[in-house]
Amino acid sequence: MIDKSAVKTLVDEWLKDKEYFLVDIEISQDDKIVVEIDHADGVWIEDCVQLSRYIEDHLSRDEEDYELEVGSAGLGQPFKVPQQYINFIGKDVEVLDADGKKYKGLLKAVDGNNFTVTVKEKVKKEGAKRPTIQDVDKAFDMDKVKYAKYLISFK
């Protein structure tokens, strides 16, 4: 079986001095290698081809046959690494927390493994008869949410 750390080393070498970052590497039992990269401005197919060729040039098919797929993380897919959260600050996101509650709002800030989303909620002020809709900041831990992803809008 192909060694994941060897593939990661190759990807890290290719990424050096580039603005791309690694999102994920998966290697199945039948040696299908899937590498996902991302960039603040999107991923160019030409760069995926270059990375694919770089990996193929450094892995021997004589030692082990494999299938290789290099692509982008995918818009609208759940975030997997902190850099993806950072890239979407100021954009609308959807978060499913550990309790199964869904929040939609603006990704306001990222600090280490924590992030803040500003959501609209009904808030009843003391003495008021009716609640009003207000912006409320919700804090989350990346490791404790089921997912967070960019909300694609066609408005």
PDB file of N, CA, C and O in Angstrom, residues 78-104:
ATOM      1  N   PRO A  78     -17.871  20.813   2.926  1.00  0.00           N
ATOM      2  CA  PRO A  78     -17.455  21.170   4.291  1.00  0.00           C
ATOM      3  C   PRO A  78     -15.963  21.501   4.368  1.00  0.00           C
ATOM      4  O   PRO A  78     -15.146  20.893   3.680  1.00  0.00           O
ATOM      5  N   PHE A  79     -15.651  22.490   5.205  1.00  0.00           N
ATOM      6  CA  PHE A  79     -14.256  22.877   5.430  1.00  0.00           C
ATOM      7  C   PHE A  79     -13.540  21.754   6.180  1.00  0.00           C
ATOM      8  O   PHE A  79     -14.114  21.137   7.072  1.00  0.00           O
ATOM      9  N   LYS A  80     -12.287  21.537   5.825  1.00  0.00           N
ATOM     10  CA  LYS A  80     -11.500  20.488   6.467  1.00  0.00           C
ATOM     11  C   LYS A  80     -10.293  21.031   7.222  1.00  0.00           C
ATOM     12  O   LYS A  80      -9.794  20.370   8.112  1.00  0.00           O
ATOM     13  N   VAL A  81      -9.809  22.208   6.821  1.00  0.00           N
ATOM     14  CA  VAL A  81      -8.618  22.778   7.468  1.00  0.00           C
ATOM     15  C   VAL A  81      -8.865  24.248   7.813  1.00  0.00           C
ATOM     16  O   VAL A  81      -9.659  24.923   7.158  1.00  0.00           O
ATOM     17  N   PRO A  82      -8.181  24.760   8.843  1.00  0.00           N
ATOM     18  CA  PRO A  82      -8.391  26.156   9.272  1.00  0.00           C
ATOM     19  C   PRO A  82      -8.233  27.191   8.162  1.00  0.00           C
ATOM     20  O   PRO A  82      -8.952  28.185   8.146  1.00  0.00           O
ATOM     21  N   GLN A  83      -7.326  26.971   7.223  1.00  0.00           N
ATOM     22  CA  GLN A  83      -7.106  27.951   6.155  1.00  0.00           C
ATOM     23  C   GLN A  83      -8.372  28.173   5.330  1.00  0.00           C
ATOM     24  O   GLN A  83      -8.624  29.276   4.857  1.00  0.00           O
ATOM     25  N   GLN A  84      -9.202  27.152   5.190  1.00  0.00           N
ATOM     26  CA  GLN A  84     -10.455  27.314   4.454  1.00  0.00           C
ATOM     27  C   GLN A  84     -11.386  28.267   5.192  1.00  0.00           C
ATOM     28  O   GLN A  84     -12.045  29.093   4.571  1.00  0.00           O
ATOM     29  N   TYR A  85     -11.430  28.164   6.503  1.00  0.00           N
ATOM     30  CA  TYR A  85     -12.243  29.093   7.295  1.00  0.00           C
ATOM     31  C   TYR A  85     -11.740  30.519   7.075  1.00  0.00           C
ATOM     32  O   TYR A  85     -12.523  31.441   6.834  1.00  0.00           O
ATOM     33  N   ILE A  86     -10.439  30.696   7.146  1.00  0.00           N
ATOM     34  CA  ILE A  86      -9.830  32.024   6.992  1.00  0.00           C
ATOM     35  C   ILE A  86     -10.171  32.617   5.626  1.00  0.00           C
ATOM     36  O   ILE A  86     -10.506  33.795   5.506  1.00  0.00           O
ATOM     37  N   ASN A  87     -10.140  31.795   4.595  1.00  0.00           N
ATOM     38  CA  ASN A  87     -10.421  32.272   3.238  1.00  0.00           C
ATOM     39  C   ASN A  87     -11.858  32.766   3.067  1.00  0.00           C
ATOM     40  O   ASN A  87     -12.140  33.543   2.165  1.00  0.00           O
ATOM     41  N   PHE A  88     -12.767  32.304   3.932  1.00  0.00           N
ATOM     42  CA  PHE A  88     -14.171  32.673   3.782  1.00  0.00           C
ATOM     43  C   PHE A  88     -14.653  33.671   4.834  1.00  0.00           C
ATOM     44  O   PHE A  88     -15.862  33.874   4.986  1.00  0.00           O
ATOM     45  N   ILE A  89     -13.728  34.319   5.539  1.00  0.00           N
ATOM     46  CA  ILE A  89     -14.127  35.382   6.468  1.00  0.00           C
ATOM     47  C   ILE A  89     -14.849  36.463   5.665  1.00  0.00           C
ATOM     48  O   ILE A  89     -14.405  36.867   4.593  1.00  0.00           O
ATOM     49  N   GLY A  90     -15.998  36.917   6.190  1.00  0.00           N
ATOM     50  CA  GLY A  90     -16.801  37.926   5.505  1.00  0.00           C
ATOM     51  C   GLY A  90     -17.813  37.348   4.533  1.00  0.00           C
ATOM     52  O   GLY A  90     -18.548  38.085   3.875  1.00  0.00           O
ATOM     53  N   LYS A  91     -17.871  36.027   4.443  1.00  0.00           N
ATOM     54  CA  LYS A  91     -18.814  35.356   3.538  1.00  0.00           C
ATOM     55  C   LYS A  91     -19.861  34.592   4.361  1.00  0.00           C
ATOM     56  O   LYS A  91     -19.657  34.280   5.527  1.00  0.00           O
ATOM     57  N   ASP A  92     -20.978  34.276   3.713  1.00  0.00           N
ATOM     58  CA  ASP A  92     -22.031  33.508   4.373  1.00  0.00           C
ATOM     59  C   ASP A  92     -21.646  32.033   4.449  1.00  0.00           C
ATOM     60  O   ASP A  92     -21.170  31.459   3.464  1.00  0.00           O
ATOM     61  N   VAL A  93     -21.866  31.454   5.640  1.00  0.00           N
ATOM     62  CA  VAL A  93     -21.563  30.046   5.863  1.00  0.00           C
ATOM     63  C   VAL A  93     -22.736  29.368   6.556  1.00  0.00           C
ATOM     64  O   VAL A  93     -23.619  30.026   7.102  1.00  0.00           O
ATOM     65  N   GLU A  94     -22.705  28.053   6.501  1.00  0.00           N
ATOM     66  CA  GLU A  94     -23.670  27.240   7.228  1.00  0.00           C
ATOM     67  C   GLU A  94     -22.877  26.349   8.170  1.00  0.00           C
ATOM     68  O   GLU A  94     -21.873  25.757   7.771  1.00  0.00           O
ATOM     69  N   VAL A  95     -23.340  26.272   9.426  1.00  0.00           N
ATOM     70  CA  VAL A  95     -22.657  25.468  10.438  1.00  0.00           C
ATOM     71  C   VAL A  95     -23.672  24.505  11.044  1.00  0.00           C
ATOM     72  O   VAL A  95     -24.770  24.907  11.403  1.00  0.00           O
ATOM     73  N   LEU A  96     -23.298  23.244  11.150  1.00  0.00           N
ATOM     74  CA  LEU A  96     -24.108  22.264  11.861  1.00  0.00           C
ATOM     75  C   LEU A  96     -23.325  21.907  13.117  1.00  0.00           C
ATOM     76  O   LEU A  96     -22.239  21.327  13.041  1.00  0.00           O
ATOM     77  N   ASP A  97     -23.864  22.321  14.279  1.00  0.00           N
ATOM     78  CA  ASP A  97     -23.126  22.097  15.517  1.00  0.00           C
ATOM     79  C   ASP A  97     -23.256  20.645  15.988  1.00  0.00           C
ATOM     80  O   ASP A  97     -23.978  19.841  15.398  1.00  0.00           O
ATOM     81  N   ALA A  98     -22.552  20.326  17.057  1.00  0.00           N
ATOM     82  CA  ALA A  98     -22.516  18.957  17.571  1.00  0.00           C
ATOM     83  C   ALA A  98     -23.894  18.463  18.003  1.00  0.00           C
ATOM     84  O   ALA A  98     -24.164  17.263  17.997  1.00  0.00           O
ATOM     85  N   ASP A  99     -24.790  19.384  18.371  1.00  0.00           N
ATOM     86  CA  ASP A  99     -26.136  19.014  18.800  1.00  0.00           C
ATOM     87  C   ASP A  99     -27.115  18.883  17.634  1.00  0.00           C
ATOM     88  O   ASP A  99     -28.294  18.609  17.844  1.00  0.00           O
ATOM     89  N   GLY A 100     -26.642  19.124  16.427  1.00  0.00           N
ATOM     90  CA  GLY A 100     -27.500  19.001  15.251  1.00  0.00           C
ATOM     91  C   GLY A 100     -28.258  20.271  14.899  1.00  0.00           C
ATOM     92  O   GLY A 100     -29.129  20.258  14.046  1.00  0.00           O
ATOM     93  N   LYS A 101     -27.920  21.390  15.544  1.00  0.00           N
ATOM     94  CA  LYS A 101     -28.582  22.661  15.234  1.00  0.00           C
ATOM     95  C   LYS A 101     -27.813  23.358  14.111  1.00  0.00           C
ATOM     96  O   LYS A 101     -26.594  23.449  14.138  1.00  0.00           O
ATOM     97  N   LYS A 102     -28.568  23.851  13.132  1.00  0.00           N
ATOM     98  CA  LYS A 102     -27.971  24.493  11.961  1.00  0.00           C
ATOM     99  C   LYS A 102     -28.025  26.008  12.122  1.00  0.00           C
ATOM    100  O   LYS A 102     -29.037  26.568  12.515  1.00  0.00           O
ATOM    101  N   TYR A 103     -26.922  26.655  11.814  1.00  0.00           N
ATOM    102  CA  TYR A 103     -26.824  28.116  11.847  1.00  0.00           C
ATOM    103  C   TYR A 103     -26.382  28.597  10.473  1.00  0.00           C
ATOM    104  O   TYR A 103     -25.510  27.989   9.853  1.00  0.00           O
ATOM    105  N   LYS A 104     -26.960  29.704  10.024  1.00  0.00           N
ATOM    106  CA  LYS A 104     -26.540  30.342   8.782  1.00  0.00           C
ATOM    107  C   LYS A 104     -26.228  31.788   9.116  1.00  0.00           C
ATOM    108  O   LYS A 104     -27.021  32.465   9.779  1.00  0.00           O
TER     109      LYS A 104
END
